[in-house]
Structures are given as structure tokens and as C-alpha cells.
Amino acid sequence: MSSTNTETNQPEAMQQLIESYAQLFKNGQRSPILRRPSEYGMAYEDIFFPSLDGTVLQGWFIPAPQSQKLIIANHPMTCNRYGYPGHLDGYDGFGGFEVNFLPDYKALHDAGFSIIAYDLRNHGISAQGSGGVCGALGYYEARDVVGSLLYARKRPETKNNSIGLLSRCMGGNSTIHAMSHFPSYFGDDIKSMILLQAVSGHAFVEQGAKNAGLDVEATVTAFDKRIHDLTGFRLKELTPIPLARNVTVPTLVAQVRNDCLIDTKDTQEIFDALSSSEKDIIWIENSTRRFDGYNYFAKNPERMVEWFTKFV
């Protein structure tokens, strides 16, 4: 039977779920940068630098005077260095509210940290990279994480800084991929990480099928074929779990406990797989909305600041 006929015979709801996730995982989503550090009383510089493979990345450098400590922020898919304009038409599919990372940066800046926040490839205003394909939720973007480290080590104000990584969702996956595939770039200056809602692709597909009342196994099988047709990756490759053992720095994980988009046993498996001798997990309560997790540290900065102050 041809693939066209196979797709035609799938329930329409299954086709819609598969295609929406497949296109998202393939392409990500560019979104506008609506806020700037100056709106929060922080001086900043617009910066650009190459990824490890040469893709031009755009970002901000937010200096803290006399600081020897730097936080590099890696954002989720669909987001950018600022956050996500979920309150605007066309971007309202994840709850209909804004995600704003600037309060995170303000809290860290006030605590004495300089910050590099940048747009991953194919997001924000960074260049298209890897043919416009996002790949295995972090496989290609790992090169961007390495590029940010190389930039920080060359910049006069930050070249001798201790570094903490604030890595969210796909930015978290990308960091795990980078630590796994490019370990030589992670030296003694990398002191700590916060891993906010790192995730496996299969967790979205399986929970999406359950939410829609679809056969989970059939949906996963069909999605695996579709994502392979679009990207060359298999669904089993869209997970950081087998790579998480390569994370050895002190790591704080955070996740919305009742996230309606995934089964959070996936988060627990990622956490359990970390090799970090110092690790902890925050379960974010009183919400089912995944994107509330991205605003968590903006509203509750204490644990974030405490973690980085202790280890960076």
C-alpha cells in the first residue's frame, strides 16, 4: 500500500496530530522579540557570533559590573532569547499567554551575574541553519551551544568567567547533545546548569494520542515514519535520555508536574539518567500548562539565583 493511501486511511484526528507535531519538530517556529533588557533597567549590547558550524547567531550581552560569573541562556523551541509572544494571534496555540524571560535575567543580573542570551538557529533573528531543519530536538542546535561558549571565552569581559547554563526545553536538549557530542568544549569553567523541561519527542506524541483518544501505538508508528520522511531522524532519536549520563555538572531540573502535553515520567527518567553528583528537581505545581513552566523562574527566582550562586 502506498504511503498516500496509508495516510488517507488514518483517522483525520491522527493525521492532524502527526502533522502538527512533525512540522513543529522539523521547522520550529520563528517568533518576534518583543522586549529588551533596557526596559528592565539593564544595559546591554546586541551581539552576533558563529555557531560551531558557522551559522550566525544573534543575541544580547548583559554585563554585570566587575562580575566574574556568566550565565548563558538557551531557549525552548518556538521561543527566542526574550520569551514567546503567546498572547498574539498566530502564536496562541500554547495557552494564549506571554512567556517573558527578562525577569529571569533581571534577577540574575541583580545577583551579580552577566548574561548572554541568544537565539538558536532557525529561531528569533538568528540565521537559518542545517537547511532550516531543527532535527532531533537539539542535535543540530548543540553546535549553537558550543558557539556560545567559544564566544564567551573570547570576549574580554567574560573570557575568564565561571559559567552557568540556563537551558530550557530544546535548549536543554541541545546542551545535553553538546555535552555528549562535543565534550572537549566543556571545561572546568562550566560550573552548573538549570535544566528546565528538557523533553523527549515521544512524550509529546504519546500524550497527544492519549489526549485525543487515539491508539497510542498506531500514532507513534505513523509519526515515526512521518518525522523520518521529513528529517531523516527516527522518533527514538528525539530524546536526551540516553545522552543524559554525559551531564556531570551540578544540575537543577524543573518541570510542571501535571503538564498536559507529556507524561512527566519522561522528566523523571531524564533526571535519573544525569551523572551529576549534585542534582535536584523542582516539580511546579498548580498548573497543567507546559508554558507556565517557562515563566516559573520569572515569578519564583529564588531557587534559580540560589543554585547559580552556590555553584557558579
CSV table of C-alpha atoms in Angstrom, one decimal:
chain,number,residue,atom,x,y,z
A,1,MET,CA,0.0,0.0,0.0
A,2,SER,CA,1.3,3.4,-0.9
A,3,SER,CA,2.2,5.9,1.9
A,4,THR,CA,-0.5,8.2,0.5
A,5,ASN,CA,-3.2,5.5,0.9
A,6,THR,CA,-1.9,4.7,4.3
A,7,GLU,CA,-2.2,8.3,5.4
A,8,THR,CA,-5.7,8.5,3.8
A,9,ASN,CA,-6.8,5.5,5.9
A,10,GLN,CA,-5.6,7.1,9.1
A,11,PRO,CA,-8.3,8.8,11.3
A,12,GLU,CA,-8.3,12.5,10.5
A,13,ALA,CA,-7.5,13.4,14.1
A,14,MET,CA,-4.4,11.2,14.0
A,15,GLN,CA,-3.3,12.8,10.7
A,16,GLN,CA,-3.7,16.3,12.3
A,17,LEU,CA,-1.8,15.4,15.4
A,18,ILE,CA,1.0,13.7,13.5
A,19,GLU,CA,1.4,16.6,11.0
A,20,SER,CA,1.2,19.3,13.6
A,21,TYR,CA,4.0,17.8,15.7
A,22,ALA,CA,6.0,16.6,12.7
A,23,GLN,CA,6.1,20.1,11.2
A,24,LEU,CA,6.9,21.7,14.6
A,25,PHE,CA,9.7,19.3,15.3
A,26,LYS,CA,11.1,19.8,11.8
A,27,ASN,CA,10.9,23.6,11.5
A,28,GLY,CA,10.4,25.0,14.9
A,29,GLN,CA,8.8,28.5,14.8
A,30,ARG,CA,10.2,31.9,14.5
A,31,SER,CA,8.7,34.4,16.8
A,32,PRO,CA,9.3,38.2,17.3
A,33,ILE,CA,11.5,39.6,20.0
A,34,LEU,CA,9.1,42.0,21.9
A,35,ARG,CA,11.1,43.1,24.9
A,36,ARG,CA,14.6,44.4,25.6
A,37,PRO,CA,16.8,44.4,28.7
A,38,SER,CA,16.8,48.2,28.8
A,39,GLU,CA,13.1,48.0,29.7
A,40,TYR,CA,14.1,46.3,32.9
A,41,GLY,CA,16.9,48.8,33.7
A,42,MET,CA,19.7,46.6,32.3
A,43,ALA,CA,22.4,48.0,29.9
A,44,TYR,CA,23.0,45.5,27.1
A,45,GLU,CA,24.8,45.1,23.8
A,46,ASP,CA,23.4,43.5,20.6
A,47,ILE,CA,25.8,40.7,19.7
A,48,PHE,CA,26.3,38.1,17.0
A,49,PHE,CA,28.7,35.2,16.8
A,50,PRO,CA,29.1,32.0,14.8
A,51,SER,CA,27.8,28.6,15.8
A,52,LEU,CA,30.4,25.8,15.7
A,53,ASP,CA,29.3,25.2,12.0
A,54,GLY,CA,29.3,28.9,11.1
A,55,THR,CA,25.6,29.6,11.4
A,56,VAL,CA,25.3,33.3,12.5
A,57,LEU,CA,23.6,33.6,15.9
A,58,GLN,CA,22.1,36.8,17.3
A,59,GLY,CA,21.8,37.7,21.0
A,60,TRP,CA,22.3,40.1,23.9
A,61,PHE,CA,25.2,40.6,26.2
A,62,ILE,CA,24.0,42.0,29.6
A,63,PRO,CA,27.0,42.9,31.7
A,64,ALA,CA,27.1,43.0,35.4
A,65,PRO,CA,29.9,45.4,36.6
A,66,GLN,CA,33.0,43.7,37.9
A,67,SER,CA,31.4,40.2,37.6
A,68,GLN,CA,33.4,37.1,37.1
A,69,LYS,CA,30.3,35.0,36.7
A,70,LEU,CA,28.3,34.4,33.5
A,71,ILE,CA,25.0,32.8,32.7
A,72,ILE,CA,24.4,31.6,29.1
A,73,ALA,CA,20.7,31.1,28.4
A,74,ASN,CA,19.4,28.6,25.8
A,75,HIS,CA,15.7,28.9,25.0
A,76,PRO,CA,12.9,26.4,24.1
A,77,MET,CA,11.7,25.6,20.6
A,78,THR,CA,9.2,28.3,19.3
A,79,CYS,CA,10.7,30.8,21.7
A,80,ASN,CA,13.7,33.2,21.4
A,81,ARG,CA,16.0,35.0,23.8
A,82,TYR,CA,13.1,37.2,25.0
A,83,GLY,CA,10.5,34.5,25.5
A,84,TYR,CA,7.4,33.8,23.5
A,85,PRO,CA,4.5,36.1,22.3
A,86,GLY,CA,1.8,33.6,23.1
A,87,HIS,CA,-0.7,36.5,23.7
A,88,LEU,CA,-0.6,37.4,20.0
A,89,ASP,CA,-2.7,36.0,17.2
A,90,GLY,CA,-0.8,33.2,15.4
A,91,TYR,CA,1.3,32.3,18.4
A,92,ASP,CA,-1.6,31.5,20.8
A,93,GLY,CA,-1.5,27.7,20.5
A,94,PHE,CA,0.3,27.0,23.7
A,95,GLY,CA,-2.1,28.6,26.2
A,96,GLY,CA,-2.6,32.1,24.8
A,97,PHE,CA,-0.3,33.9,27.2
A,98,GLU,CA,3.1,35.6,27.0
A,99,VAL,CA,6.4,33.9,28.2
A,100,ASN,CA,8.8,36.6,29.3
A,101,PHE,CA,12.4,35.7,30.2
A,102,LEU,CA,13.5,39.2,31.0
A,103,PRO,CA,12.6,39.0,34.7
A,104,ASP,CA,14.9,35.9,34.9
A,105,TYR,CA,17.7,37.9,33.5
A,106,LYS,CA,16.9,40.8,35.8
A,107,ALA,CA,17.1,38.6,38.9
A,108,LEU,CA,20.4,37.1,37.8
A,109,HIS,CA,21.8,40.5,36.9
A,110,ASP,CA,20.8,41.9,40.3
A,111,ALA,CA,22.6,38.9,41.9
A,112,GLY,CA,25.8,39.8,40.1
A,113,PHE,CA,25.8,37.6,37.0
A,114,SER,CA,26.5,38.8,33.5
A,115,ILE,CA,24.3,37.1,30.9
A,116,ILE,CA,24.5,36.0,27.3
A,117,ALA,CA,21.0,35.3,25.9
A,118,TYR,CA,20.8,34.4,22.2
A,119,ASP,CA,18.5,32.9,19.6
A,120,LEU,CA,19.2,29.3,18.5
A,121,ARG,CA,19.3,28.7,14.7
A,122,ASN,CA,16.0,29.0,12.9
A,123,HIS,CA,14.6,31.0,15.8
A,124,GLY,CA,14.3,34.7,16.6
A,125,ILE,CA,16.6,36.6,14.2
A,126,SER,CA,19.4,34.1,14.1
A,127,ALA,CA,20.3,32.7,10.7
A,128,GLN,CA,18.8,29.6,9.1
A,129,GLY,CA,21.0,26.6,9.8
A,130,SER,CA,21.1,22.9,8.9
A,131,GLY,CA,18.9,23.5,5.9
A,132,GLY,CA,16.2,25.0,8.1
A,133,VAL,CA,15.7,21.7,9.8
A,134,CYS,CA,15.6,21.6,13.6
A,135,GLY,CA,16.4,17.9,13.7
A,136,ALA,CA,16.3,15.7,16.7
A,137,LEU,CA,15.2,18.4,19.2
A,138,GLY,CA,18.7,19.6,19.9
A,139,TYR,CA,21.1,17.6,17.6
A,140,TYR,CA,22.0,20.5,15.3
A,141,GLU,CA,21.4,23.2,18.0
A,142,ALA,CA,24.1,21.6,20.1
A,143,ARG,CA,26.5,23.4,17.7
A,144,ASP,CA,25.0,26.7,18.8
A,145,VAL,CA,25.6,25.9,22.4
A,146,VAL,CA,29.2,25.3,21.7
A,147,GLY,CA,29.3,28.5,19.6
A,148,SER,CA,28.1,30.5,22.6
A,149,LEU,CA,30.8,29.0,24.8
A,150,LEU,CA,33.5,29.9,22.3
A,151,TYR,CA,32.2,33.4,22.1
A,152,ALA,CA,32.1,33.8,25.8
A,153,ARG,CA,35.7,32.6,26.1
A,154,LYS,CA,36.9,35.1,23.5
A,155,ARG,CA,35.0,38.2,24.8
A,156,PRO,CA,37.3,40.3,27.0
A,157,GLU,CA,34.7,40.8,29.7
A,158,THR,CA,33.8,37.1,30.0
A,159,LYS,CA,36.9,35.1,28.9
A,160,ASN,CA,37.9,34.2,32.4
A,161,ASN,CA,34.4,33.9,33.9
A,162,SER,CA,32.8,30.9,35.6
A,163,ILE,CA,29.8,29.8,33.5
A,164,GLY,CA,26.4,28.6,34.4
A,165,LEU,CA,23.9,27.3,31.8
A,166,LEU,CA,20.2,28.2,31.9
A,167,SER,CA,18.9,25.7,29.4
A,168,ARG,CA,15.2,25.3,28.7
A,169,CYS,CA,13.3,22.6,26.8
A,170,MET,CA,15.0,22.3,23.4
A,171,GLY,CA,17.8,24.5,24.7
A,172,GLY,CA,18.2,21.9,27.5
A,173,ASN,CA,18.2,19.0,25.0
A,174,SER,CA,20.7,21.0,22.9
A,175,THR,CA,23.0,21.4,25.9
A,176,ILE,CA,22.9,17.7,26.6
A,177,HIS,CA,23.7,16.9,23.0
A,178,ALA,CA,26.6,19.3,23.1
A,179,MET,CA,28.0,17.8,26.3
A,180,SER,CA,27.7,14.4,24.6
A,181,HIS,CA,29.0,15.1,21.1
A,182,PHE,CA,31.4,17.9,21.8
A,183,PRO,CA,32.7,17.2,25.3
A,184,SER,CA,36.1,18.8,24.8
A,185,TYR,CA,34.4,22.2,24.8
A,186,PHE,CA,33.1,21.7,28.3
A,187,GLY,CA,36.0,22.6,30.6
A,188,ASP,CA,36.4,23.4,34.2
A,189,ASP,CA,34.8,26.8,33.6
A,190,ILE,CA,31.4,25.2,33.2
A,191,LYS,CA,30.2,25.0,36.8
A,192,SER,CA,26.5,24.3,36.8
A,193,MET,CA,23.2,24.0,34.9
A,194,ILE,CA,19.5,24.6,35.3
A,195,LEU,CA,17.6,22.2,33.0
A,196,LEU,CA,14.0,23.4,32.6
A,197,GLN,CA,11.6,21.0,31.0
A,198,ALA,CA,14.1,19.1,28.8
A,199,VAL,CA,11.9,16.5,27.0
A,200,SER,CA,11.7,13.6,24.6
A,201,GLY,CA,9.7,13.8,21.4
A,202,HIS,CA,7.9,10.5,22.0
A,203,ALA,CA,6.5,12.0,25.3
A,204,PHE,CA,4.6,14.6,23.2
A,205,VAL,CA,3.3,12.1,20.6
A,206,GLU,CA,2.2,9.5,23.2
A,207,GLN,CA,0.4,12.0,25.4
A,208,GLY,CA,-1.1,13.8,22.4
A,209,ALA,CA,-2.6,10.5,21.2
A,210,LYS,CA,-4.0,9.8,24.7
A,211,ASN,CA,-5.5,13.3,24.9
A,212,ALA,CA,-7.2,12.8,21.5
A,213,GLY,CA,-8.4,9.3,22.3
A,214,LEU,CA,-6.2,7.7,19.6
A,215,ASP,CA,-4.5,4.4,19.6
A,216,VAL,CA,-1.1,5.3,21.0
A,217,GLU,CA,0.9,2.6,19.3
A,218,ALA,CA,-0.5,3.3,15.9
A,219,THR,CA,0.0,7.0,16.3
A,220,VAL,CA,3.6,6.5,17.4
A,221,THR,CA,4.3,4.2,14.4
A,222,ALA,CA,2.8,6.6,12.0
A,223,PHE,CA,4.6,9.6,13.5
A,224,ASP,CA,7.9,7.7,13.4
A,225,LYS,CA,7.5,7.3,9.6
A,226,ARG,CA,6.4,10.9,9.0
A,227,ILE,CA,9.2,12.5,11.0
A,228,HIS,CA,11.7,10.2,9.2
A,229,ASP,CA,10.3,11.2,5.9
A,230,LEU,CA,10.7,14.9,6.8
A,231,THR,CA,14.0,15.0,8.6
A,232,GLY,CA,15.8,11.6,8.4
A,233,PHE,CA,15.6,11.2,12.2
A,234,ARG,CA,13.6,8.4,13.9
A,235,LEU,CA,11.4,9.2,16.9
A,236,LYS,CA,13.7,7.2,19.2
A,237,GLU,CA,16.4,9.7,18.4
A,238,LEU,CA,14.4,12.6,19.6
A,239,THR,CA,15.2,12.1,23.3
A,240,PRO,CA,18.0,13.2,25.6
A,241,ILE,CA,17.6,10.2,27.9
A,242,PRO,CA,20.5,8.0,26.5
A,243,LEU,CA,22.8,11.1,26.5
A,244,ALA,CA,21.9,12.5,29.9
A,245,ARG,CA,24.7,10.3,31.5
A,246,ASN,CA,27.1,12.8,30.0
A,247,VAL,CA,25.9,15.6,32.2
A,248,THR,CA,28.2,15.8,35.2
A,249,VAL,CA,27.9,19.4,36.4
A,250,PRO,CA,25.6,20.2,39.3
A,251,THR,CA,22.1,20.3,37.7
A,252,LEU,CA,18.7,21.6,38.9
A,253,VAL,CA,15.8,20.2,36.9
A,254,ALA,CA,12.4,21.9,36.9
A,255,GLN,CA,9.1,20.7,35.3
A,256,VAL,CA,5.4,21.3,35.5
A,257,ARG,CA,4.3,18.2,37.4
A,258,ASN,CA,0.9,17.9,35.7
A,259,ASP,CA,2.0,19.1,32.2
A,260,CYS,CA,-0.9,18.2,29.9
A,261,LEU,CA,1.4,17.8,26.9
A,262,ILE,CA,3.6,15.0,28.2
A,263,ASP,CA,3.7,12.2,30.8
A,264,THR,CA,6.3,13.6,33.2
A,265,LYS,CA,7.7,10.2,33.9
A,266,ASP,CA,9.9,11.3,30.9
A,267,THR,CA,11.3,14.2,33.0
A,268,GLN,CA,12.0,11.8,35.9
A,269,GLU,CA,13.9,9.4,33.5
A,270,ILE,CA,16.0,12.3,32.3
A,271,PHE,CA,16.7,13.4,35.9
A,272,ASP,CA,17.6,9.8,36.9
A,273,ALA,CA,20.0,9.5,34.0
A,274,LEU,CA,22.0,12.5,34.9
A,275,SER,CA,25.5,11.6,36.2
A,276,SER,CA,25.7,14.8,38.3
A,277,SER,CA,26.7,14.1,41.9
A,278,GLU,CA,24.8,17.2,42.9
A,279,LYS,CA,21.3,17.3,41.4
A,280,ASP,CA,17.8,18.3,42.5
A,281,ILE,CA,14.3,18.6,40.9
A,282,ILE,CA,11.6,21.2,41.3
A,283,TRP,CA,8.0,20.0,40.5
A,284,ILE,CA,6.0,23.0,39.5
A,285,GLU,CA,2.5,22.7,41.0
A,286,ASN,CA,-1.0,24.2,40.3
A,287,SER,CA,-0.8,24.2,36.6
A,288,THR,CA,-1.3,21.8,33.6
A,289,ARG,CA,0.1,24.3,31.1
A,290,ARG,CA,3.6,23.5,30.0
A,291,PHE,CA,4.4,27.1,29.1
A,292,ASP,CA,3.7,28.1,32.7
A,293,GLY,CA,7.0,26.3,33.4
A,294,TYR,CA,8.8,28.8,31.2
A,295,ASN,CA,7.6,31.6,33.4
A,296,TYR,CA,8.4,29.9,36.7
A,297,PHE,CA,11.7,31.4,37.4
A,298,ALA,CA,10.5,34.9,36.4
A,299,LYS,CA,7.9,34.6,39.2
A,300,ASN,CA,10.0,32.5,41.6
A,301,PRO,CA,13.6,33.5,41.0
A,302,GLU,CA,14.9,32.4,44.4
A,303,ARG,CA,15.9,28.8,43.6
A,304,MET,CA,17.5,29.8,40.4
A,305,VAL,CA,19.6,32.5,42.0
A,306,GLU,CA,20.4,30.3,44.9
A,307,TRP,CA,21.5,27.4,42.7
A,308,PHE,CA,23.8,29.5,40.5
A,309,THR,CA,25.2,31.5,43.4
A,310,LYS,CA,26.1,28.2,45.1
A,311,PHE,CA,27.8,26.5,42.2
A,312,VAL,CA,29.0,29.2,39.7
